[in-house]
PDB file of C-alpha atoms in Angstrom:
ATOM      1  CA  UNK A1407      94.602  92.543 106.302  1.00 48.00           C
ATOM      2  CA  UNK A1408      91.890  90.264 105.182  1.00 41.00           C
ATOM      3  CA  UNK A1409      92.053  88.781 101.632  1.00 45.00           C
ATOM      4  CA  UNK A1410      90.370  86.324  99.387  1.00 42.00           C
ATOM      5  CA  UNK A1411      92.143  83.696  98.124  1.00 39.00           C
ATOM      6  CA  UNK A1412      93.298  84.919  94.451  1.00 35.00           C
ATOM      7  CA  UNK A1413      97.060  85.636  95.865  1.00 34.00           C
ATOM      8  CA  UNK A1414      95.996  89.549  96.267  1.00 34.00           C
ATOM      9  CA  UNK A1415      97.639  88.803  99.579  1.00 37.00           C
ATOM     10  CA  UNK A1416      99.662  90.814 101.939  1.00 38.00           C
ATOM     11  CA  UNK A1417     102.366  92.409  99.186  1.00 36.00           C
ATOM     12  CA  UNK A1418     105.695  92.357 100.875  1.00 39.00           C
ATOM     13  CA  UNK A1419     108.754  92.418  99.467  1.00 40.00           C
ATOM     14  CA  UNK A1420     112.783  91.747  99.025  1.00 42.00           C
ATOM     15  CA  UNK A1421     115.198  93.944  96.494  1.00 46.00           C
ATOM     16  CA  UNK A1422     118.862  95.024  97.450  1.00 46.00           C
ATOM     17  CA  UNK A1423     119.212  96.332  93.746  1.00 48.00           C
ATOM     18  CA  UNK A1424     116.390  99.405  95.887  1.00 55.00           C
ATOM     19  CA  UNK A1425     117.382 102.828  96.603  1.00 62.00           C
ATOM     20  CA  UNK A1426     117.056 101.785 101.153  1.00 75.00           C
ATOM     21  CA  UNK A1427     115.506 104.406 103.404  1.00 73.00           C
ATOM     22  CA  UNK A1428     118.454 102.626 105.663  1.00 81.00           C
ATOM     23  CA  UNK A1429     121.993 103.484 104.329  1.00 85.00           C
ATOM     24  CA  UNK A1430     122.708  99.390 104.820  1.00 85.00           C
ATOM     25  CA  UNK A1431     125.611  98.004 107.060  1.00 86.00           C
ATOM     26  CA  UNK A1432     124.239  94.138 105.696  1.00 87.00           C
ATOM     27  CA  UNK A1433     122.851  93.200 102.935  1.00 88.00           C
ATOM     28  CA  UNK A1434     119.118  92.618 102.514  1.00 89.00           C
ATOM     29  CA  UNK A1435     119.150  88.238 103.004  1.00 87.00           C
ATOM     30  CA  UNK A1436     122.257  88.398 105.441  1.00 88.00           C
ATOM     31  CA  UNK A1437     121.733  87.204 108.329  1.00 89.00           C
ATOM     32  CA  UNK A1438     122.339  89.397 111.667  1.00 89.00           C
ATOM     33  CA  UNK A1439     122.332  88.636 115.604  1.00 88.00           C
ATOM     34  CA  UNK A1440     121.612  91.140 118.412  1.00 87.00           C
ATOM     35  CA  UNK A1441     123.672  94.223 118.393  1.00 90.00           C
ATOM     36  CA  UNK A1442     124.268  93.729 114.525  1.00 92.00           C
ATOM     37  CA  UNK A1443     124.948  97.312 112.919  1.00 93.00           C
ATOM     38  CA  UNK A1444     122.410  97.821 110.255  1.00 93.00           C
ATOM     39  CA  UNK A1445     122.670 100.660 108.928  1.00 92.00           C
ATOM     40  CA  UNK A1446     122.080 104.803 109.671  1.00 91.00           C
ATOM     41  CA  UNK A1447     118.103 105.992 108.335  1.00 88.00           C
ATOM     42  CA  UNK A1448     118.329 108.319 105.130  1.00 86.00           C
ATOM     43  CA  UNK A1449     114.894 108.728 104.942  1.00 82.00           C
ATOM     44  CA  UNK A1450     112.488 109.157 107.732  1.00 78.00           C
ATOM     45  CA  UNK A1451     109.122 107.310 106.154  1.00 75.00           C
ATOM     46  CA  UNK A1452     111.533 104.254 106.807  1.00 79.00           C
ATOM     47  CA  UNK A1453     108.792 101.254 108.740  1.00 79.00           C
ATOM     48  CA  UNK A1454     111.279  98.577 111.822  1.00 82.00           C
ATOM     49  CA  UNK A1455     109.635  96.287 112.503  1.00 79.00           C
ATOM     50  CA  UNK A1456     110.581  92.884 114.718  1.00 79.00           C
ATOM     51  CA  UNK A1457     113.710  91.808 115.334  1.00 84.00           C
ATOM     52  CA  UNK A1458     115.410  95.253 115.215  1.00 88.00           C
ATOM     53  CA  UNK A1459     115.869  98.710 117.172  1.00 88.00           C
ATOM     54  CA  UNK A1460     116.428 102.376 116.752  1.00 87.00           C
ATOM     55  CA  UNK A1461     118.669 104.970 118.474  1.00 87.00           C
ATOM     56  CA  UNK A1462     118.260 108.247 117.151  1.00 88.00           C
ATOM     57  CA  UNK A1463     119.175 107.016 113.558  1.00 88.00           C
ATOM     58  CA  UNK A1464     120.852 104.110 114.048  1.00 91.00           C
ATOM     59  CA  UNK A1465     119.256 100.711 113.570  1.00 91.00           C
ATOM     60  CA  UNK A1466     120.897  97.807 115.306  1.00 92.00           C
ATOM     61  CA  UNK A1467     119.244  94.090 115.387  1.00 91.00           C
ATOM     62  CA  UNK A1468     118.311  92.709 118.859  1.00 87.00           C
ATOM     63  CA  UNK A1469     116.732  88.992 117.341  1.00 82.00           C
ATOM     64  CA  UNK A1470     119.153  85.979 115.481  1.00 83.00           C
ATOM     65  CA  UNK A1471     117.259  85.870 112.046  1.00 85.00           C
ATOM     66  CA  UNK A1472     118.355  87.208 107.986  1.00 88.00           C
ATOM     67  CA  UNK A1473     117.149  90.718 107.437  1.00 90.00           C
ATOM     68  CA  UNK A1474     114.623  91.583 105.250  1.00 86.00           C
ATOM     69  CA  UNK A1475     113.075  94.716 103.291  1.00 84.00           C
ATOM     70  CA  UNK A1476     109.348  95.602 101.426  1.00 75.00           C
ATOM     71  CA  UNK A1477     110.021  97.856  98.868  1.00 73.00           C
ATOM     72  CA  UNK A1478     106.589  98.655  99.144  1.00 63.00           C
ATOM     73  CA  UNK A1479     106.354  99.967 102.776  1.00 64.00           C
ATOM     74  CA  UNK A1480     109.565 100.776 103.160  1.00 71.00           C
ATOM     75  CA  UNK A1481     109.699  97.946 106.133  1.00 79.00           C
ATOM     76  CA  UNK A1482     112.660  96.658 107.702  1.00 86.00           C
ATOM     77  CA  UNK A1483     112.673  93.509 110.013  1.00 85.00           C
ATOM     78  CA  UNK A1484     114.771  90.972 110.624  1.00 86.00           C
ATOM     79  CA  UNK A1485     113.088  87.259 109.787  1.00 79.00           C
ATOM     80  CA  UNK A1486     113.529  83.705 112.670  1.00 71.00           C
ATOM     81  CA  UNK A1487     111.360  81.487 113.785  1.00 64.00           C
ATOM     82  CA  UNK A1488     111.323  83.404 117.760  1.00 63.00           C
ATOM     83  CA  UNK A1489     108.032  81.296 119.236  1.00 64.00           C
ATOM     84  CA  UNK A1490     107.348  84.492 121.727  1.00 74.00           C
ATOM     85  CA  UNK A1491     105.826  88.025 119.885  1.00 85.00           C
ATOM     86  CA  UNK A1492     107.346  91.213 120.141  1.00 85.00           C
ATOM     87  CA  UNK A1493     105.095  93.618 119.472  1.00 90.00           C
ATOM     88  CA  UNK A1494     106.753  97.319 116.806  1.00 86.00           C
ATOM     89  CA  UNK A1495     104.222  99.890 115.663  1.00 88.00           C
ATOM     90  CA  UNK A1496     102.446  99.256 112.037  1.00 88.00           C
ATOM     91  CA  UNK A1497     102.662  95.466 112.827  1.00 92.00           C
ATOM     92  CA  UNK A1498      99.408  93.869 111.050  1.00 95.00           C
ATOM     93  CA  UNK A1499      97.982  91.234 113.940  1.00 97.00           C
ATOM     94  CA  UNK A1500      95.367  88.695 114.463  1.00 98.00           C
ATOM     95  CA  UNK A1501      94.740  89.238 118.281  1.00 98.00           C
ATOM     96  CA  UNK A1502      91.215  87.635 120.385  1.00 98.00           C
ATOM     97  CA  UNK A1503      89.311  90.143 122.579  1.00 97.00           C
ATOM     98  CA  UNK A1504      89.547  88.696 125.592  1.00 97.00           C
ATOM     99  CA  UNK A1505      87.202  90.991 127.889  1.00 96.00           C
ATOM    100  CA  UNK A1506      86.482  94.625 127.638  1.00 94.00           C
ATOM    101  CA  UNK A1507      86.146  96.590 130.880  1.00 92.00           C
ATOM    102  CA  UNK A1508      85.737 100.596 130.505  1.00 91.00           C
ATOM    103  CA  UNK A1509      86.108 102.046 127.050  1.00 91.00           C
ATOM    104  CA  UNK A1510      88.405  99.377 126.162  1.00 95.00           C
ATOM    105  CA  UNK A1511      89.426  95.787 124.936  1.00 97.00           C
ATOM    106  CA  UNK A1512      91.880  93.909 126.387  1.00 98.00           C
ATOM    107  CA  UNK A1513      93.137  91.274 123.211  1.00 98.00           C
ATOM    108  CA  UNK A1514      95.345  88.766 123.238  1.00 97.00           C
ATOM    109  CA  UNK A1515      98.475  89.777 120.883  1.00 97.00           C
ATOM    110  CA  UNK A1516     100.228  86.515 121.753  1.00 93.00           C
ATOM    111  CA  UNK A1517     102.554  88.945 123.199  1.00 90.00           C
ATOM    112  CA  UNK A1518     103.662  89.216 127.184  1.00 89.00           C
ATOM    113  CA  UNK A1519     101.174  90.722 127.372  1.00 93.00           C
ATOM    114  CA  UNK A1520      97.419  91.906 125.887  1.00 96.00           C
ATOM    115  CA  UNK A1521      97.542  94.686 124.171  1.00 97.00           C
ATOM    116  CA  UNK A1522      94.846  97.439 124.341  1.00 97.00           C
ATOM    117  CA  UNK A1523      92.081  98.552 121.981  1.00 97.00           C
ATOM    118  CA  UNK A1524      89.865 101.482 122.401  1.00 96.00           C
ATOM    119  CA  UNK A1525      86.412 101.729 121.063  1.00 94.00           C
ATOM    120  CA  UNK A1526      86.333 104.436 119.412  1.00 93.00           C
ATOM    121  CA  UNK A1527      89.409 103.002 117.309  1.00 94.00           C
ATOM    122  CA  UNK A1528      86.581 101.849 114.403  1.00 94.00           C
ATOM    123  CA  UNK A1529      86.460 103.563 111.083  1.00 92.00           C
ATOM    124  CA  UNK A1530      82.754 105.341 111.850  1.00 87.00           C
ATOM    125  CA  UNK A1531      83.084 105.269 116.343  1.00 85.00           C
ATOM    126  CA  UNK A1532      81.818 107.011 118.969  1.00 83.00           C
ATOM    127  CA  UNK A1533      80.640 107.690 122.160  1.00 80.00           C
ATOM    128  CA  UNK A1534      76.475 106.900 120.445  1.00 82.00           C
ATOM    129  CA  UNK A1535      77.829 104.767 117.199  1.00 79.00           C
ATOM    130  CA  UNK A1536      79.820 102.090 119.714  1.00 79.00           C
ATOM    131  CA  UNK A1537      80.692  98.092 117.979  1.00 83.00           C
ATOM    132  CA  UNK A1538      80.196  95.672 120.534  1.00 89.00           C
ATOM    133  CA  UNK A1539      82.827  92.751 120.117  1.00 94.00           C
ATOM    134  CA  UNK A1540      82.463  90.105 121.796  1.00 95.00           C
ATOM    135  CA  UNK A1541      84.858  88.125 124.256  1.00 96.00           C
ATOM    136  CA  UNK A1542      87.420  85.157 121.735  1.00 96.00           C
ATOM    137  CA  UNK A1543      85.944  87.674 119.292  1.00 97.00           C
ATOM    138  CA  UNK A1544      89.239  87.216 116.398  1.00 98.00           C
ATOM    139  CA  UNK A1545      90.019  90.337 115.106  1.00 98.00           C
ATOM    140  CA  UNK A1546      92.676  92.312 112.654  1.00 98.00           C
ATOM    141  CA  UNK A1547      94.349  94.544 114.167  1.00 98.00           C
ATOM    142  CA  UNK A1548      97.185  97.185 112.956  1.00 97.00           C
ATOM    143  CA  UNK A1549      99.840  98.593 116.396  1.00 96.00           C
ATOM    144  CA  UNK A1550      99.537 101.825 117.342  1.00 95.00           C
ATOM    145  CA  UNK A1551     102.429 101.933 120.170  1.00 94.00           C
ATOM    146  CA  UNK A1552     104.812  99.474 121.496  1.00 90.00           C
ATOM    147  CA  UNK A1553     106.258 100.432 123.863  1.00 84.00           C
ATOM    148  CA  UNK A1554     108.742  97.706 126.602  1.00 77.00           C
ATOM    149  CA  UNK A1555     107.034  99.884 129.004  1.00 81.00           C
ATOM    150  CA  UNK A1556     103.559 100.074 128.628  1.00 87.00           C
ATOM    151  CA  UNK A1557     100.664  97.943 126.965  1.00 93.00           C
ATOM    152  CA  UNK A1558     100.886  97.059 123.261  1.00 96.00           C
ATOM    153  CA  UNK A1559      98.064  99.514 121.826  1.00 97.00           C
ATOM    154  CA  UNK A1560      95.710  98.533 118.337  1.00 98.00           C
ATOM    155  CA  UNK A1561      93.747 100.132 116.635  1.00 97.00           C
ATOM    156  CA  UNK A1562      91.877  99.228 113.661  1.00 97.00           C
ATOM    157  CA  UNK A1563      91.790 102.080 111.167  1.00 95.00           C
ATOM    158  CA  UNK A1564      94.375 103.049 108.943  1.00 92.00           C
ATOM    159  CA  UNK A1565      96.487 105.115 109.033  1.00 89.00           C
ATOM    160  CA  UNK A1566      93.955 107.116 106.692  1.00 89.00           C
ATOM    161  CA  UNK A1567      91.720 106.394 109.516  1.00 89.00           C
ATOM    162  CA  UNK A1568      89.726 103.943 107.559  1.00 92.00           C
ATOM    163  CA  UNK A1569      88.676 100.051 108.148  1.00 93.00           C
ATOM    164  CA  UNK A1570      90.885  98.950 104.983  1.00 92.00           C
ATOM    165  CA  UNK A1571      90.976  95.377 105.626  1.00 92.00           C
ATOM    166  CA  UNK A1572      90.966  95.374 110.109  1.00 96.00           C
ATOM    167  CA  UNK A1573      87.733  95.070 112.498  1.00 96.00           C
ATOM    168  CA  UNK A1574      86.076  91.392 113.266  1.00 96.00           C
ATOM    169  CA  UNK A1575      87.147  89.272 111.447  1.00 97.00           C
ATOM    170  CA  UNK A1576      83.297  87.470 110.733  1.00 95.00           C
ATOM    171  CA  UNK A1577      83.110  83.115 111.276  1.00 92.00           C
ATOM    172  CA  UNK A1578      86.649  81.441 110.055  1.00 94.00           C
ATOM    173  CA  UNK A1579      88.966  79.520 112.107  1.00 94.00           C
ATOM    174  CA  UNK A1580      91.726  81.195 114.026  1.00 97.00           C
ATOM    175  CA  UNK A1581      95.395  79.153 114.109  1.00 96.00           C
ATOM    176  CA  UNK A1582      99.178  79.727 114.807  1.00 94.00           C
ATOM    177  CA  UNK A1583     102.217  79.092 112.735  1.00 92.00           C
ATOM    178  CA  UNK A1584     105.634  80.222 113.168  1.00 85.00           C
ATOM    179  CA  UNK A1585     106.500  83.856 113.184  1.00 83.00           C
ATOM    180  CA  UNK A1586     109.436  82.900 110.056  1.00 79.00           C
ATOM    181  CA  UNK A1587     106.531  81.705 108.375  1.00 88.00           C
ATOM    182  CA  UNK A1588     103.990  84.393 108.412  1.00 90.00           C
ATOM    183  CA  UNK A1589     106.226  86.956 106.747  1.00 83.00           C
ATOM    184  CA  UNK A1590     107.024  85.083 104.009  1.00 85.00           C
ATOM    185  CA  UNK A1591     102.652  84.192 103.179  1.00 92.00           C
ATOM    186  CA  UNK A1592     102.858  87.808 103.082  1.00 87.00           C
ATOM    187  CA  UNK A1593     104.978  87.513 100.040  1.00 83.00           C
ATOM    188  CA  UNK A1594     103.820  88.519  96.816  1.00 83.00           C
ATOM    189  CA  UNK A1595     105.625  85.174  95.511  1.00 85.00           C
ATOM    190  CA  UNK A1596     104.882  83.308  97.943  1.00 92.00           C
ATOM    191  CA  UNK A1597     103.775  79.917  95.633  1.00 95.00           C
ATOM    192  CA  UNK A1598     101.952  77.791  99.080  1.00 96.00           C
ATOM    193  CA  UNK A1599      99.040  80.676  99.151  1.00 96.00           C
ATOM    194  CA  UNK A1600      98.796  80.891  95.041  1.00 96.00           C
ATOM    195  CA  UNK A1601      98.396  77.483  94.492  1.00 96.00           C
ATOM    196  CA  UNK A1602      95.845  77.787  97.147  1.00 96.00           C
ATOM    197  CA  UNK A1603      93.897  80.255  95.109  1.00 95.00           C
ATOM    198  CA  UNK A1604      94.071  77.761  92.079  1.00 95.00           C
ATOM    199  CA  UNK A1605      92.474  76.315  93.749  1.00 94.00           C
ATOM    200  CA  UNK A1606      89.611  76.981  96.068  1.00 94.00           C
ATOM    201  CA  UNK A1607      87.942  80.407  96.734  1.00 95.00           C
ATOM    202  CA  UNK A1608      89.176  81.617 101.147  1.00 96.00           C
ATOM    203  CA  UNK A1609      89.822  85.043 102.926  1.00 97.00           C
ATOM    204  CA  UNK A1610      92.721  84.984 104.287  1.00 97.00           C
ATOM    205  CA  UNK A1611      94.153  87.306 107.333  1.00 97.00           C
ATOM    206  CA  UNK A1612      97.646  86.757 107.997  1.00 97.00           C
ATOM    207  CA  UNK A1613      99.228  88.641 111.561  1.00 96.00           C
ATOM    208  CA  UNK A1614     103.077  89.154 112.127  1.00 91.00           C
ATOM    209  CA  UNK A1615     102.737  87.896 115.126  1.00 93.00           C
ATOM    210  CA  UNK A1616     102.012  84.465 113.761  1.00 92.00           C
ATOM    211  CA  UNK A1617      98.915  84.024 113.618  1.00 96.00           C
ATOM    212  CA  UNK A1618      96.078  83.255 110.372  1.00 98.00           C
ATOM    213  CA  UNK A1619      92.606  82.784 110.101  1.00 98.00           C
ATOM    214  CA  UNK A1620      90.923  81.606 107.806  1.00 97.00           C
ATOM    215  CA  UNK A1621      87.345  81.082 106.779  1.00 96.00           C
ATOM    216  CA  UNK A1622      86.147  80.011 102.849  1.00 96.00           C
ATOM    217  CA  UNK A1623      82.239  77.850 102.075  1.00 93.00           C
ATOM    218  CA  UNK A1624      82.112  75.345 104.549  1.00 92.00           C
ATOM    219  CA  UNK A1625      84.260  74.471 107.218  1.00 92.00           C
ATOM    220  CA  UNK A1626      86.034  70.614 106.222  1.00 92.00           C
ATOM    221  CA  UNK A1627      87.021  73.346 103.130  1.00 93.00           C
ATOM    222  CA  UNK A1628      88.377  75.759 105.828  1.00 95.00           C
ATOM    223  CA  UNK A1629      90.395  73.247 107.844  1.00 93.00           C
ATOM    224  CA  UNK A1630      91.911  71.130 104.884  1.00 94.00           C
ATOM    225  CA  UNK A1631      92.765  74.670 103.797  1.00 96.00           C
ATOM    226  CA  UNK A1632      94.319  75.770 107.850  1.00 96.00           C
ATOM    227  CA  UNK A1633      96.278  71.910 107.933  1.00 94.00           C
ATOM    228  CA  UNK A1634      97.642  72.167 104.773  1.00 95.00           C
ATOM    229  CA  UNK A1635      99.140  76.360 105.876  1.00 96.00           C
ATOM    230  CA  UNK A1636     100.207  74.472 108.986  1.00 94.00           C
ATOM    231  CA  UNK A1637     102.239  72.069 106.740  1.00 93.00           C
ATOM    232  CA  UNK A1638     103.091  74.077 104.330  1.00 92.00           C
ATOM    233  CA  UNK A1639     106.472  76.375 105.683  1.00 87.00           C
ATOM    234  CA  UNK A1640     108.830  73.278 105.428  1.00 85.00           C
ATOM    235  CA  UNK A1641     107.428  72.054 101.882  1.00 89.00           C
ATOM    236  CA  UNK A1642     108.171  72.095  98.560  1.00 90.00           C
ATOM    237  CA  UNK A1643     106.988  73.766  95.650  1.00 92.00           C
ATOM    238  CA  UNK A1644     106.589  70.696  94.005  1.00 94.00           C
ATOM    239  CA  UNK A1645     106.141  68.520  97.473  1.00 93.00           C
ATOM    240  CA  UNK A1646     103.069  71.149  97.575  1.00 94.00           C
ATOM    241  CA  UNK A1647     102.139  70.008  94.023  1.00 95.00           C
ATOM    242  CA  UNK A1648     101.359  67.025  94.954  1.00 94.00           C
ATOM    243  CA  UNK A1649      99.366  67.486  98.500  1.00 92.00           C
ATOM    244  CA  UNK A1650      97.096  70.055  96.248  1.00 94.00           C
ATOM    245  CA  UNK A1651      96.375  67.533  94.288  1.00 92.00           C
ATOM    246  CA  UNK A1652      94.898  64.603  96.054  1.00 87.00           C
ATOM    247  CA  UNK A1653      90.933  64.376  97.109  1.00 81.00           C
ATOM    248  CA  UNK A1654      90.519  66.699 100.434  1.00 72.00           C
TER     249      UNK A1654
END
């Protein structure tokens, strides 16, 4: 979802004092290793994200990292700094259109293989009303199908078949951060984005594949915002304040 700088980004939140959709074997925030049991599903609306696998109603870790949870979306994932993105259903990703073939686009989402995007996977799209997206254009999309035996499929609509911020990202600048940093920016408590939003206006789309799209009033501000986000992963709030207090 494309969001503005007024700190209204994707509201991910971790809360261990909450009725969980999984009967947890570990505490939220615990470090887990591949093969570690995470728990048993108790709510069918639960969403399983990167670093986790499901076998019937049992959830196990498949990547090392910290177990995280979004109360708002009933979403669990393992937060690490893996370099290669592994698509999971309902992930929000920033992709780059590679080419059009038939009724589909091939889109780079930084996985092991490109994803497939149907020309009909946009709000209001039809055989007579086809949206044309040029090669190299960035898009914000949702992973609809993720299977290790097939190419992932992405769509540019929400579960309600509405655009809701998905689609081609016009203008701006795309850059890469670690997956862990991207996930941290999806939290409502992300100090970095709040601090940036207090001094300048911009649009941002953060993908769970570690890609970030930024757009602002001018290219110099866009580059400065992107540079601040990239170095911000390693800074404390006080260090961020020092950087943002200086002229851009």
